Short mmCIF file of C-alpha atoms in Angstrom, two decimals:
data_model
loop_
_atom_site.label_atom_id
_atom_site.label_comp_id
_atom_site.label_asym_id
_atom_site.label_seq_id
_atom_site.Cartn_x
_atom_site.Cartn_y
_atom_site.Cartn_z
CA UNK A 1 18.03 6.60 -4.87
CA UNK A 2 17.53 4.74 -1.78
CA UNK A 3 18.94 1.14 -2.32
CA UNK A 4 16.07 -0.51 -0.26
CA UNK A 5 13.72 1.10 -2.64
CA UNK A 6 15.39 -0.41 -5.67
CA UNK A 7 15.67 -3.88 -4.12
CA UNK A 8 11.94 -3.65 -3.22
CA UNK A 9 11.07 -2.87 -6.77
CA UNK A 10 13.40 -5.42 -8.19
CA UNK A 11 11.61 -8.17 -5.98
CA UNK A 12 8.18 -6.93 -6.78
CA UNK A 13 8.78 -7.05 -10.58
CA UNK A 14 10.86 -10.02 -10.96
CA UNK A 15 10.56 -12.22 -7.82
CA UNK A 16 8.70 -15.54 -7.42
CA UNK A 17 6.03 -15.81 -4.76
CA UNK A 18 7.10 -17.86 -1.70
CA UNK A 19 4.51 -19.23 0.93
CA UNK A 20 5.09 -20.18 4.50
CA UNK A 21 2.42 -22.00 6.43
CA UNK A 22 2.18 -20.57 9.95
CA UNK A 23 -0.53 -23.13 11.26
CA UNK A 24 -3.24 -21.09 12.89
CA UNK A 25 -1.95 -17.89 11.70
CA UNK A 26 -2.50 -18.61 8.10
CA UNK A 27 -0.16 -18.88 5.08
CA UNK A 28 2.16 -16.01 4.73
CA UNK A 29 3.61 -14.80 1.31
CA UNK A 30 6.47 -12.70 -0.23
CA UNK A 31 8.22 -12.10 -3.21
CA UNK A 32 11.78 -13.10 -3.63
CA UNK A 33 14.15 -12.67 -6.64
CA UNK A 34 17.04 -14.78 -6.14
CA UNK A 35 19.39 -12.41 -8.62
CA UNK A 36 19.05 -9.60 -5.90
CA UNK A 37 18.16 -10.50 -2.41
CA UNK A 38 17.21 -8.14 0.07
CA UNK A 39 18.36 -8.15 3.65
CA UNK A 40 14.73 -8.53 4.92
CA UNK A 41 11.26 -8.92 3.44
CA UNK A 42 7.75 -8.10 4.36
CA UNK A 43 5.72 -11.35 4.67
CA UNK A 44 1.87 -10.78 4.47
CA UNK A 45 -1.32 -12.79 5.23
CA UNK A 46 -4.80 -12.13 6.44
CA UNK A 47 -6.85 -13.99 9.08
CA UNK A 48 -10.38 -13.53 10.47
CA UNK A 49 -10.64 -13.30 14.41
CA UNK A 50 -13.94 -15.41 15.40
CA UNK A 51 -15.64 -12.32 17.00
CA UNK A 52 -15.21 -10.02 13.83
CA UNK A 53 -16.92 -10.29 10.41
CA UNK A 54 -13.91 -8.43 8.49
CA UNK A 55 -10.30 -10.05 7.99
CA UNK A 56 -7.53 -8.63 9.76
CA UNK A 57 -4.03 -7.83 7.74
CA UNK A 58 -0.99 -9.23 9.21
CA UNK A 59 2.56 -8.10 8.27
CA UNK A 60 5.82 -9.51 9.62
CA UNK A 61 9.26 -9.33 8.77
CA UNK A 62 11.62 -12.37 7.40
CA UNK A 63 14.30 -13.38 5.23
CA UNK A 64 14.25 -14.74 1.88
CA UNK A 65 13.08 -18.12 3.16
CA UNK A 66 10.56 -17.42 5.70
CA UNK A 67 9.27 -15.05 8.46
CA UNK A 68 11.19 -14.51 11.37
CA UNK A 69 10.40 -17.29 13.98
CA UNK A 70 10.49 -14.79 17.11
CA UNK A 71 7.83 -12.60 15.06
CA UNK A 72 5.46 -15.78 14.59
CA UNK A 73 5.97 -16.57 18.08
CA UNK A 74 4.96 -12.87 18.92
CA UNK A 75 1.77 -13.10 16.98
CA UNK A 76 1.00 -16.42 18.80
CA UNK A 77 1.43 -14.79 22.14
CA UNK A 78 -0.69 -11.87 20.92
CA UNK A 79 -3.63 -14.08 20.05
CA UNK A 80 -3.24 -15.83 23.55
CA UNK A 81 -3.61 -12.49 25.30
CA UNK A 82 -6.28 -11.12 22.97
CA UNK A 83 -8.78 -10.77 25.83
CA UNK A 84 -6.39 -9.04 28.16
CA UNK A 85 -5.44 -6.52 25.14
CA UNK A 86 -9.45 -5.85 24.75
CA UNK A 87 -9.69 -5.32 28.65
CA UNK A 88 -6.98 -2.70 28.57
CA UNK A 89 -8.27 -0.87 25.61
CA UNK A 90 -11.49 -0.62 27.61
CA UNK A 91 -9.86 1.13 30.51
CA UNK A 92 -7.61 3.35 28.08
CA UNK A 93 -10.50 4.56 25.56
CA UNK A 94 -12.53 6.71 28.17
CA UNK A 95 -9.48 8.81 29.04
CA UNK A 96 -9.09 9.78 25.28
CA UNK A 97 -12.66 10.35 24.27
CA UNK A 98 -13.68 12.73 27.01
CA UNK A 99 -13.85 15.93 24.65
CA UNK A 100 -14.05 14.52 21.37
CA UNK A 101 -17.26 14.55 18.74
CA UNK A 102 -18.99 11.07 18.33
CA UNK A 103 -17.28 9.69 21.58
CA UNK A 104 -20.36 6.94 21.82
CA UNK A 105 -18.68 5.31 18.78
CA UNK A 106 -15.57 4.93 20.87
CA UNK A 107 -17.56 3.89 24.11
CA UNK A 108 -19.08 1.06 22.38
CA UNK A 109 -15.87 0.17 20.35
CA UNK A 110 -16.02 -3.69 21.10
CA UNK A 111 -19.26 -3.66 18.72
CA UNK A 112 -18.24 -1.15 16.27
CA UNK A 113 -14.52 -1.64 15.78
CA UNK A 114 -12.47 -4.54 14.37
CA UNK A 115 -8.60 -5.09 14.09
CA UNK A 116 -7.82 -3.84 10.59
CA UNK A 117 -4.02 -4.56 10.60
CA UNK A 118 -1.37 -6.06 12.64
CA UNK A 119 2.42 -5.09 12.18
CA UNK A 120 5.16 -6.70 13.96
CA UNK A 121 8.27 -4.60 14.63
CA UNK A 122 12.04 -5.71 13.58
CA UNK A 123 13.49 -9.11 13.65
CA UNK A 124 13.75 -8.73 17.59
CA UNK A 125 10.15 -7.85 18.12
CA UNK A 126 10.22 -4.69 19.57
CA UNK A 127 6.39 -4.57 19.78
CA UNK A 128 3.28 -5.04 17.64
CA UNK A 129 1.48 -2.15 16.28
CA UNK A 130 -2.40 -2.94 16.04
CA UNK A 131 -4.89 -0.61 14.35
CA UNK A 132 -8.53 -0.82 15.15
CA UNK A 133 -11.02 0.52 12.57
CA UNK A 134 -14.73 0.85 12.48
CA UNK A 135 -16.38 -1.27 9.67
CA UNK A 136 -17.16 1.69 7.70
CA UNK A 137 -13.61 3.09 8.11
CA UNK A 138 -14.60 6.59 9.49
CA UNK A 139 -13.01 6.00 12.99
CA UNK A 140 -9.87 4.59 14.03
CA UNK A 141 -7.24 3.99 16.91
CA UNK A 142 -3.88 2.43 17.05
CA UNK A 143 -1.48 1.20 19.93
CA UNK A 144 1.58 -0.96 20.38
CA UNK A 145 1.39 -4.05 22.70
CA UNK A 146 4.71 -4.59 24.10
CA UNK A 147 5.68 -6.53 27.32
CA UNK A 148 2.09 -7.40 28.24
CA UNK A 149 0.69 -3.78 27.95
CA UNK A 150 -0.90 -1.53 25.50
CA UNK A 151 1.35 1.37 24.94
CA UNK A 152 1.34 4.48 22.71
CA UNK A 153 -2.28 4.71 22.20
CA UNK A 154 -3.32 6.77 19.46
CA UNK A 155 -6.69 7.95 18.50
CA UNK A 156 -7.70 8.78 14.95
CA UNK A 157 -5.73 11.29 13.62
CA UNK A 158 -3.42 11.99 16.51
CA UNK A 159 0.32 11.53 15.59
CA UNK A 160 3.23 10.93 17.94
CA UNK A 161 5.57 11.41 14.79
CA UNK A 162 4.38 14.94 13.93
CA UNK A 163 3.20 13.82 10.67
CA UNK A 164 0.79 16.17 9.00
CA UNK A 165 -2.97 15.45 8.83
CA UNK A 166 -4.12 14.40 5.34
CA UNK A 167 -5.56 17.81 4.73
CA UNK A 168 -2.06 19.15 4.74
CA UNK A 169 -1.42 18.13 1.25
CA UNK A 170 -3.07 18.51 -2.10
CA UNK A 171 -4.06 15.34 -3.41
CA UNK A 172 -4.51 14.38 -7.43
CA UNK A 173 -5.59 11.34 -9.40
CA UNK A 174 -2.15 9.93 -9.71
CA UNK A 175 -1.82 10.06 -5.77
CA UNK A 176 -5.09 7.64 -5.62
CA UNK A 177 -3.55 5.51 -8.03
CA UNK A 178 -0.41 5.15 -6.03
CA UNK A 179 -2.59 4.43 -3.01
CA UNK A 180 -4.45 1.80 -5.02
CA UNK A 181 -1.15 0.16 -5.77
CA UNK A 182 -0.10 0.09 -2.09
CA UNK A 183 -3.22 -1.52 -1.08
CA UNK A 184 -3.08 -3.97 -3.82
CA UNK A 185 0.26 -4.94 -2.71
CA UNK A 186 -1.54 -6.67 0.30
CA UNK A 187 -3.01 -9.15 -1.76
CA UNK A 188 -0.30 -9.25 -4.69
CA UNK A 189 3.23 -8.41 -3.57
CA UNK A 190 3.90 -8.13 -7.19
CA UNK A 191 2.09 -4.86 -7.28
CA UNK A 192 2.86 -1.71 -5.78
CA UNK A 193 2.00 2.08 -5.99
CA UNK A 194 5.16 2.76 -8.18
CA UNK A 195 4.27 -0.28 -10.44
CA UNK A 196 0.64 0.92 -10.93
CA UNK A 197 1.79 4.64 -11.70
CA UNK A 198 4.24 2.98 -14.31
CA UNK A 199 1.71 1.00 -15.81
CA UNK A 200 -0.59 4.16 -16.23
CA UNK A 201 2.05 6.55 -17.35
CA UNK A 202 3.36 4.13 -20.09
CA UNK A 203 -0.17 3.43 -21.63
CA UNK A 204 -1.50 6.60 -21.22
CA UNK A 205 1.56 9.04 -21.83
CA UNK A 206 4.54 6.92 -23.30
CA UNK A 207 3.09 4.75 -26.07
CA UNK A 208 0.86 7.39 -27.60
CA UNK A 209 3.53 10.14 -27.45
CA UNK A 210 6.13 7.67 -28.93
CA UNK A 211 3.98 7.34 -32.27
CA UNK A 212 3.54 11.12 -32.23
CA UNK A 213 7.29 11.77 -32.14
CA UNK A 214 8.08 9.05 -34.73
CA UNK A 215 5.91 10.94 -37.17
CA UNK A 216 8.17 13.97 -36.90
CA UNK A 217 11.05 13.33 -39.16
CA UNK A 218 14.01 15.08 -37.34
CA UNK A 219 12.99 13.01 -34.17
CA UNK A 220 11.94 9.58 -35.69
CA UNK A 221 15.07 9.29 -37.79
CA UNK A 222 17.42 9.82 -34.88
CA UNK A 223 19.28 6.55 -34.07
CA UNK A 224 19.25 6.85 -30.44
CA UNK A 225 15.84 8.05 -29.86
CA UNK A 226 14.02 4.94 -29.10
CA UNK A 227 16.75 4.00 -26.57
CA UNK A 228 16.62 7.47 -24.62
CA UNK A 229 13.01 7.82 -25.02
CA UNK A 230 12.26 4.37 -23.51
CA UNK A 231 14.97 4.55 -20.95
CA UNK A 232 14.00 7.86 -19.42
CA UNK A 233 10.23 6.98 -19.40
CA UNK A 234 10.94 3.87 -17.75
CA UNK A 235 12.83 5.41 -14.75
CA UNK A 236 10.61 8.42 -14.49
CA UNK A 237 7.64 7.04 -12.60
CA UNK A 238 9.80 5.22 -10.18
CA UNK A 239 12.22 8.30 -9.47
CA UNK A 240 8.85 10.40 -9.06
CA UNK A 241 7.36 7.85 -6.58
CA UNK A 242 10.69 7.72 -4.68
CA UNK A 243 10.80 11.55 -4.49
CA UNK A 244 7.13 12.25 -3.82
CA UNK A 245 5.99 9.71 -1.44
CA UNK A 246 8.30 10.07 1.49
CA UNK A 247 7.18 8.86 4.99
CA UNK A 248 5.28 11.86 5.96
CA UNK A 249 3.44 12.24 2.65
CA UNK A 250 2.77 8.65 2.35
CA UNK A 251 1.40 8.36 5.78
CA UNK A 252 -0.87 11.27 5.04
CA UNK A 253 -1.76 9.71 1.70
CA UNK A 254 -2.91 6.55 3.34
CA UNK A 255 -4.87 8.27 5.74
CA UNK A 256 -6.67 10.48 3.25
CA UNK A 257 -7.87 7.57 1.10
CA UNK A 258 -9.54 5.21 3.49
CA UNK A 259 -11.27 3.21 0.86
CA UNK A 260 -10.89 0.63 -0.72
CA UNK A 261 -9.14 -1.43 1.91
CA UNK A 262 -8.61 -4.40 -0.20
CA UNK A 263 -8.44 -4.92 -4.24
CA UNK A 264 -10.77 -7.60 -5.39
CA UNK A 265 -10.10 -9.65 -8.76
CA UNK A 266 -12.76 -7.31 -10.70
CA UNK A 267 -11.46 -4.08 -9.31
CA UNK A 268 -7.77 -5.42 -10.30
CA UNK A 269 -8.81 -6.00 -13.96
CA UNK A 270 -10.68 -2.70 -14.07
CA UNK A 271 -7.75 -0.85 -12.99
CA UNK A 272 -5.39 -2.62 -15.49
CA UNK A 273 -7.73 -2.21 -18.36
CA UNK A 274 -8.49 1.39 -18.01
CA UNK A 275 -5.12 2.74 -19.41
CA UNK A 276 -5.01 0.25 -22.14
CA UNK A 277 -8.45 1.55 -23.34
CA UNK A 278 -7.40 5.05 -23.01
CA UNK A 279 -4.16 4.29 -24.93
CA UNK A 280 -6.11 2.67 -27.98
CA UNK A 281 -8.47 5.70 -28.04
CA UNK A 282 -5.75 8.28 -28.07
CA UNK A 283 -4.04 6.31 -30.95
CA UNK A 284 -7.15 5.96 -32.98
CA UNK A 285 -7.83 9.83 -32.42
CA UNK A 286 -4.33 10.65 -33.62
CA UNK A 287 -4.70 8.30 -36.73
CA UNK A 288 -8.06 10.00 -37.56
CA UNK A 289 -6.68 13.48 -37.38
CA UNK A 290 -3.58 12.20 -39.81
CA UNK A 291 -1.17 12.94 -36.86
CA UNK A 292 0.33 9.53 -37.16
CA UNK A 293 0.09 6.67 -40.06
CA UNK A 294 -2.41 4.01 -39.11
CA UNK A 295 -3.82 1.69 -41.75
CA UNK A 296 -7.47 0.85 -40.72
#
C-alpha cells in the first residue's frame, strides 16, 4: 500500500486541526498527527471574490506547521493579477468554443462562470490551476496561471492527461459515497472518501453480520474469531479505496458527480445517521426472525 495514502489516512483519523491566518486570503486549516507526520500537507480554505456570489475553494501545500510561504505569496500575486487573467481568458475562449454546442454560455462567461477552485502546485509554485464553473455546475473550464500567462487551457471534458471521460466507468452507490467523502474533506479534513466508506461498511455490514456469526456456535466459540473478523473488516474499506480509486478513476468520478460541491451540517448529519439507522433496522429484523438473541 502507498505510504502516502496511509499517512494521509492516519492524519485524517487522529490528527488535530491546525489553522493559519493568511490575512486577506482567509484562515487555512489542516490536520496533523504528531505521532506520524507526513512530509507535506494540504492546507484548505475558501474565500469569496467580490464579483462572485459563490465561494472559491483554495488548496495549497505546506508542512505540519503552516502553508509554504512561496505559495501564500503566489496566491496574493494571483489576486493582484486577477483582471489580467480575466482579460487573457476572454481572448482565449473564442478559439476553443468555435465548434461546440452551447457556446453562448462561454461567450458570456464573465456573467455565468465563477472560480470554483484554485490549486497551487508544489512547494516551488510551479503554477496555479484554476477551475471555473457555471453556478449550476453544468459547464466548466480550467487552466494554469504561470509566469504571468494563462497556459494549458482545458475546456469542459477535454483532458491533456488522457483521463477517460466519466462515462468510461460504471458507477455504484459506494462510488457516490466516496465522492461525498472527498467533497466533505474540503470543509472537514478529518473526513475523506475512504473514511465515509468505512463508516457505512461498518454499520451496514460488519456489525449486523458479526451478531449473526456469533449465533453460529462453531464460529462464535472460536477464540480468535473477533480479532480476525474485526481486523480484516477494519482494513478492507481502506484497501478497497486504495485499489479502486486510482488517479484516472478518481478524476472521472469527480467529474461524473458534480453536485453537491459542499457538505453542509444538515447533510453531514444525514450521511452519518443513515447507516446507523439501517444497522438498527437490520438487527431488529434478525431478532424478530430469531436469527440472533435480543431481549426486547
